[in-house]
Amino acid sequence: SQTSTIANNMQYYPPEYVLAGPTTYHDWDPEKVMEFGSHLTPENLLLYVTNPDLTEAEDNERWYNTPYTKREISVDRVAAWSSPRKWPEFHLHDPNPFVPDNLDLVPLPDTVPSHPIEAEPLSSWGRLCRLWHRQDNTFFEPRVVLCADFVSDVMRKRGITAHVLSYLWVDMVDDDLAKPTYDASCAGFGYSFRRLPRGAELQVVGYTNKLVAFIETVVQSILKDYSDSEDRFQVLKERYRRVLGNTSQDRPVTHASREADTVLTNENFAFAAQLETLEGLELPDLLAFVEEFFESLHLRTFVHGNIVETDAVSLV
């Protein structure tokens, strides 16, 4: 537990380092690192190989009677490991463009509102966008959270067809972002893009320093023209078909709850009806839906964290 770990650290570190002592390196010693690395050679290798079907055991372990064998690594193998072939496929990764190089906190104003304040809209927004902002004065981390609701009339007008197409669209965007957001996820960034009854919701979190670049990466996939993605569309359509088909195996109480939601609201549709609708949809239907979605779009955004209002407005 955390308590026992801290108690143990108190035996080795002064009070100011009981939390970070075991994991923080205060002094960089390249000579010590090189010395350590010089011992990582094939001659110093101790290799363990486990096999549940071992038949040629030479001895048995004293406590659990586990059979084992000890063998020297052959001279030829050590020599081969000492001068390995070069594999161009194995190389260092390119520098991660999302690793922040500035972790400064934005200065706080004299008075920080206790609740989000709606920002003054830009003239270019018209009536299409509203933004609320609150600068963090609690956690003091160099990070920002952006939440954006994409509200579109097409969801109401096209009913179950929009419901199904919005699921496919969100899956297409997530599928397209799998590779370009990998580096960002390694650098502490994250996003979520999911459908809502009235549209879609985007959440982005990351370091202030590289947030703009990450948002641009995500938005590019949201606005992307997927005309050349027929193969991926069919794969995702089949996956959605299986999800809908598997719901017939749910517990009776789950079926009852789902049917109640369908009857009581106009924002849920029976899975059987969704499956029937899905069968008649193809990629051109999705492309037309996305175009219509953005034609009647209204954006509601909230930005919170290490960011001032003017910079929050510039994100939108």
PDB file of C-alpha atoms in Angstrom, residues 145-293:
ATOM      1  CA  VAL A 145      -9.071  19.938 -21.254  1.00  0.00           C
ATOM      2  CA  LEU A 146     -11.316  20.793 -24.202  1.00  0.00           C
ATOM      3  CA  CYS A 147     -14.875  19.479 -24.509  1.00  0.00           C
ATOM      4  CA  ALA A 148     -16.867  20.201 -27.671  1.00  0.00           C
ATOM      5  CA  ASP A 149     -20.444  19.213 -28.459  1.00  0.00           C
ATOM      6  CA  PHE A 150     -21.283  18.975 -32.161  1.00  0.00           C
ATOM      7  CA  VAL A 151     -25.048  19.546 -32.366  1.00  0.00           C
ATOM      8  CA  SER A 152     -26.747  19.069 -35.723  1.00  0.00           C
ATOM      9  CA  ASP A 153     -30.374  19.099 -36.866  1.00  0.00           C
ATOM     10  CA  VAL A 154     -29.705  16.164 -39.158  1.00  0.00           C
ATOM     11  CA  MET A 155     -29.836  13.853 -36.136  1.00  0.00           C
ATOM     12  CA  ARG A 156     -33.449  14.866 -35.486  1.00  0.00           C
ATOM     13  CA  LYS A 157     -34.543  14.983 -39.114  1.00  0.00           C
ATOM     14  CA  ARG A 158     -33.213  11.621 -40.237  1.00  0.00           C
ATOM     15  CA  GLY A 159     -34.012   9.583 -37.151  1.00  0.00           C
ATOM     16  CA  ILE A 160     -32.728   6.022 -37.107  1.00  0.00           C
ATOM     17  CA  THR A 161     -30.723   6.493 -40.307  1.00  0.00           C
ATOM     18  CA  ALA A 162     -28.733   9.324 -38.705  1.00  0.00           C
ATOM     19  CA  HIS A 163     -28.396   7.226 -35.545  1.00  0.00           C
ATOM     20  CA  VAL A 164     -26.740   4.363 -37.445  1.00  0.00           C
ATOM     21  CA  LEU A 165     -24.652   6.576 -39.741  1.00  0.00           C
ATOM     22  CA  SER A 166     -23.314   8.582 -36.809  1.00  0.00           C
ATOM     23  CA  TYR A 167     -22.004   5.382 -35.228  1.00  0.00           C
ATOM     24  CA  LEU A 168     -20.269   4.463 -38.480  1.00  0.00           C
ATOM     25  CA  TRP A 169     -18.809   7.958 -38.824  1.00  0.00           C
ATOM     26  CA  VAL A 170     -17.389   7.961 -35.301  1.00  0.00           C
ATOM     27  CA  ASP A 171     -15.861   4.532 -35.947  1.00  0.00           C
ATOM     28  CA  MET A 172     -14.316   5.796 -39.189  1.00  0.00           C
ATOM     29  CA  VAL A 173     -12.747   8.751 -37.395  1.00  0.00           C
ATOM     30  CA  ASP A 174     -11.389   6.593 -34.560  1.00  0.00           C
ATOM     31  CA  ASP A 175     -10.003   4.103 -37.054  1.00  0.00           C
ATOM     32  CA  ASP A 176      -8.286   6.873 -39.007  1.00  0.00           C
ATOM     33  CA  LEU A 177      -6.759   8.350 -35.825  1.00  0.00           C
ATOM     34  CA  ALA A 178      -5.296   5.091 -34.520  1.00  0.00           C
ATOM     35  CA  LYS A 179      -1.876   5.679 -36.071  1.00  0.00           C
ATOM     36  CA  PRO A 180      -1.440   9.494 -36.004  1.00  0.00           C
ATOM     37  CA  THR A 181      -2.409   9.752 -32.313  1.00  0.00           C
ATOM     38  CA  TYR A 182      -0.042   7.020 -31.112  1.00  0.00           C
ATOM     39  CA  ASP A 183       2.871   9.397 -30.520  1.00  0.00           C
ATOM     40  CA  ALA A 184       0.545  11.833 -28.781  1.00  0.00           C
ATOM     41  CA  SER A 185      -0.753   9.148 -26.431  1.00  0.00           C
ATOM     42  CA  CYS A 186       2.842   8.276 -25.490  1.00  0.00           C
ATOM     43  CA  ALA A 187       3.403  11.962 -24.656  1.00  0.00           C
ATOM     44  CA  GLY A 188       0.422  12.232 -22.313  1.00  0.00           C
ATOM     45  CA  PHE A 189      -2.305  13.367 -24.708  1.00  0.00           C
ATOM     46  CA  GLY A 190      -5.683  11.767 -25.169  1.00  0.00           C
ATOM     47  CA  TYR A 191      -8.974  12.204 -26.974  1.00  0.00           C
ATOM     48  CA  SER A 192     -12.477  10.786 -27.099  1.00  0.00           C
ATOM     49  CA  PHE A 193     -14.885  11.126 -30.010  1.00  0.00           C
ATOM     50  CA  ARG A 194     -18.327   9.593 -29.529  1.00  0.00           C
ATOM     51  CA  ARG A 195     -21.817  10.006 -30.860  1.00  0.00           C
ATOM     52  CA  LEU A 196     -24.594  11.687 -28.926  1.00  0.00           C
ATOM     53  CA  PRO A 197     -28.352  11.639 -29.598  1.00  0.00           C
ATOM     54  CA  ARG A 198     -28.097  15.170 -30.993  1.00  0.00           C
ATOM     55  CA  GLY A 199     -24.693  14.903 -32.664  1.00  0.00           C
ATOM     56  CA  ALA A 200     -21.223  14.036 -31.390  1.00  0.00           C
ATOM     57  CA  GLU A 201     -18.884  14.917 -28.541  1.00  0.00           C
ATOM     58  CA  LEU A 202     -15.143  15.533 -28.721  1.00  0.00           C
ATOM     59  CA  GLN A 203     -12.942  15.589 -25.623  1.00  0.00           C
ATOM     60  CA  VAL A 204      -9.250  16.429 -25.839  1.00  0.00           C
ATOM     61  CA  VAL A 205      -6.721  16.563 -23.009  1.00  0.00           C
ATOM     62  CA  GLY A 206      -3.019  17.331 -23.153  1.00  0.00           C
ATOM     63  CA  TYR A 207      -0.178  19.687 -22.372  1.00  0.00           C
ATOM     64  CA  THR A 208      -0.732  23.335 -23.190  1.00  0.00           C
ATOM     65  CA  ASN A 209       2.502  23.573 -25.138  1.00  0.00           C
ATOM     66  CA  LYS A 210       1.507  21.122 -27.908  1.00  0.00           C
ATOM     67  CA  LEU A 211      -2.276  21.133 -27.587  1.00  0.00           C
ATOM     68  CA  VAL A 212      -2.881  23.038 -30.835  1.00  0.00           C
ATOM     69  CA  ALA A 213      -0.927  20.477 -32.871  1.00  0.00           C
ATOM     70  CA  PHE A 214      -2.852  17.613 -31.278  1.00  0.00           C
ATOM     71  CA  ILE A 215      -6.250  19.221 -31.844  1.00  0.00           C
ATOM     72  CA  GLU A 216      -5.342  19.848 -35.485  1.00  0.00           C
ATOM     73  CA  THR A 217      -4.474  16.165 -35.866  1.00  0.00           C
ATOM     74  CA  VAL A 218      -7.835  15.080 -34.456  1.00  0.00           C
ATOM     75  CA  VAL A 219      -9.884  17.644 -36.372  1.00  0.00           C
ATOM     76  CA  GLN A 220      -8.236  16.653 -39.665  1.00  0.00           C
ATOM     77  CA  SER A 221      -9.717  13.174 -39.297  1.00  0.00           C
ATOM     78  CA  ILE A 222     -13.120  14.543 -38.277  1.00  0.00           C
ATOM     79  CA  LEU A 223     -13.233  16.735 -41.401  1.00  0.00           C
ATOM     80  CA  LYS A 224     -11.559  14.195 -43.680  1.00  0.00           C
ATOM     81  CA  ASP A 225     -13.119  13.111 -46.970  1.00  0.00           C
ATOM     82  CA  TYR A 226     -13.458   9.327 -46.712  1.00  0.00           C
ATOM     83  CA  SER A 227     -14.367   8.773 -50.365  1.00  0.00           C
ATOM     84  CA  ASP A 228     -11.396   6.429 -50.816  1.00  0.00           C
ATOM     85  CA  SER A 229     -12.103   4.366 -47.688  1.00  0.00           C
ATOM     86  CA  GLU A 230     -14.508   1.761 -49.068  1.00  0.00           C
ATOM     87  CA  ASP A 231     -12.525  -1.160 -47.633  1.00  0.00           C
ATOM     88  CA  ARG A 232     -12.376   0.303 -44.129  1.00  0.00           C
ATOM     89  CA  PHE A 233     -16.062   1.202 -44.327  1.00  0.00           C
ATOM     90  CA  GLN A 234     -16.994  -2.402 -45.076  1.00  0.00           C
ATOM     91  CA  VAL A 235     -14.817  -3.664 -42.214  1.00  0.00           C
ATOM     92  CA  LEU A 236     -16.395  -1.250 -39.733  1.00  0.00           C
ATOM     93  CA  LYS A 237     -19.871  -1.952 -41.069  1.00  0.00           C
ATOM     94  CA  GLU A 238     -19.343  -5.658 -40.480  1.00  0.00           C
ATOM     95  CA  ARG A 239     -18.079  -4.976 -36.966  1.00  0.00           C
ATOM     96  CA  TYR A 240     -21.156  -2.874 -36.220  1.00  0.00           C
ATOM     97  CA  ARG A 241     -23.359  -5.613 -37.689  1.00  0.00           C
ATOM     98  CA  ARG A 242     -21.849  -8.147 -35.291  1.00  0.00           C
ATOM     99  CA  VAL A 243     -22.315  -5.854 -32.310  1.00  0.00           C
ATOM    100  CA  LEU A 244     -25.969  -5.389 -33.144  1.00  0.00           C
ATOM    101  CA  GLY A 245     -26.457  -9.102 -33.774  1.00  0.00           C
ATOM    102  CA  ASN A 246     -24.807 -10.089 -30.494  1.00  0.00           C
ATOM    103  CA  THR A 247     -27.294  -8.066 -28.474  1.00  0.00           C
ATOM    104  CA  SER A 248     -29.804 -10.883 -28.894  1.00  0.00           C
ATOM    105  CA  GLN A 249     -27.646 -12.840 -26.432  1.00  0.00           C
ATOM    106  CA  ASP A 250     -27.946 -10.244 -23.670  1.00  0.00           C
ATOM    107  CA  ARG A 251     -29.671 -11.044 -20.373  1.00  0.00           C
ATOM    108  CA  PRO A 252     -33.454 -10.590 -20.245  1.00  0.00           C
ATOM    109  CA  VAL A 253     -33.150  -7.698 -17.773  1.00  0.00           C
ATOM    110  CA  THR A 254     -30.893  -5.892 -20.257  1.00  0.00           C
ATOM    111  CA  HIS A 255     -33.434  -6.400 -23.045  1.00  0.00           C
ATOM    112  CA  ALA A 256     -36.209  -5.070 -20.812  1.00  0.00           C
ATOM    113  CA  SER A 257     -34.237  -1.964 -19.827  1.00  0.00           C
ATOM    114  CA  ARG A 258     -33.298  -1.274 -23.442  1.00  0.00           C
ATOM    115  CA  GLU A 259     -36.880  -1.642 -24.667  1.00  0.00           C
ATOM    116  CA  ALA A 260     -38.085   0.703 -21.917  1.00  0.00           C
ATOM    117  CA  ASP A 261     -35.603   3.349 -23.049  1.00  0.00           C
ATOM    118  CA  THR A 262     -36.773   2.912 -26.634  1.00  0.00           C
ATOM    119  CA  VAL A 263     -40.417   3.402 -25.658  1.00  0.00           C
ATOM    120  CA  LEU A 264     -39.860   6.311 -23.258  1.00  0.00           C
ATOM    121  CA  THR A 265     -37.530   8.402 -25.425  1.00  0.00           C
ATOM    122  CA  ASN A 266     -37.242   9.271 -29.082  1.00  0.00           C
ATOM    123  CA  GLU A 267     -33.454   9.089 -29.000  1.00  0.00           C
ATOM    124  CA  ASN A 268     -33.063   5.298 -28.812  1.00  0.00           C
ATOM    125  CA  PHE A 269     -33.901   2.694 -31.416  1.00  0.00           C
ATOM    126  CA  ALA A 270     -34.358  -1.055 -31.197  1.00  0.00           C
ATOM    127  CA  PHE A 271     -31.258  -2.998 -32.187  1.00  0.00           C
ATOM    128  CA  ALA A 272     -33.218  -5.077 -34.668  1.00  0.00           C
ATOM    129  CA  ALA A 273     -34.356  -1.875 -36.388  1.00  0.00           C
ATOM    130  CA  GLN A 274     -30.789  -0.551 -36.405  1.00  0.00           C
ATOM    131  CA  LEU A 275     -29.568  -3.781 -37.987  1.00  0.00           C
ATOM    132  CA  GLU A 276     -32.208  -3.575 -40.690  1.00  0.00           C
ATOM    133  CA  THR A 277     -31.259   0.046 -41.402  1.00  0.00           C
ATOM    134  CA  LEU A 278     -27.548  -0.787 -41.469  1.00  0.00           C
ATOM    135  CA  GLU A 279     -27.983  -3.377 -44.213  1.00  0.00           C
ATOM    136  CA  GLY A 280     -29.192  -0.712 -46.655  1.00  0.00           C
ATOM    137  CA  LEU A 281     -26.377   1.776 -46.045  1.00  0.00           C
ATOM    138  CA  GLU A 282     -23.186   2.177 -48.069  1.00  0.00           C
ATOM    139  CA  LEU A 283     -20.235   4.562 -48.129  1.00  0.00           C
ATOM    140  CA  PRO A 284     -21.978   7.237 -50.295  1.00  0.00           C
ATOM    141  CA  ASP A 285     -24.743   7.397 -47.675  1.00  0.00           C
ATOM    142  CA  LEU A 286     -22.150   8.093 -44.981  1.00  0.00           C
ATOM    143  CA  LEU A 287     -20.458  10.802 -47.057  1.00  0.00           C
ATOM    144  CA  ALA A 288     -23.782  12.529 -47.699  1.00  0.00           C
ATOM    145  CA  PHE A 289     -24.680  12.303 -44.010  1.00  0.00           C
ATOM    146  CA  VAL A 290     -21.412  13.926 -42.874  1.00  0.00           C
ATOM    147  CA  GLU A 291     -21.859  16.767 -45.350  1.00  0.00           C
ATOM    148  CA  GLU A 292     -25.401  17.361 -44.152  1.00  0.00           C
ATOM    149  CA  PHE A 293     -24.257  17.093 -40.537  1.00  0.00           C
TER     150      PHE A 293
END
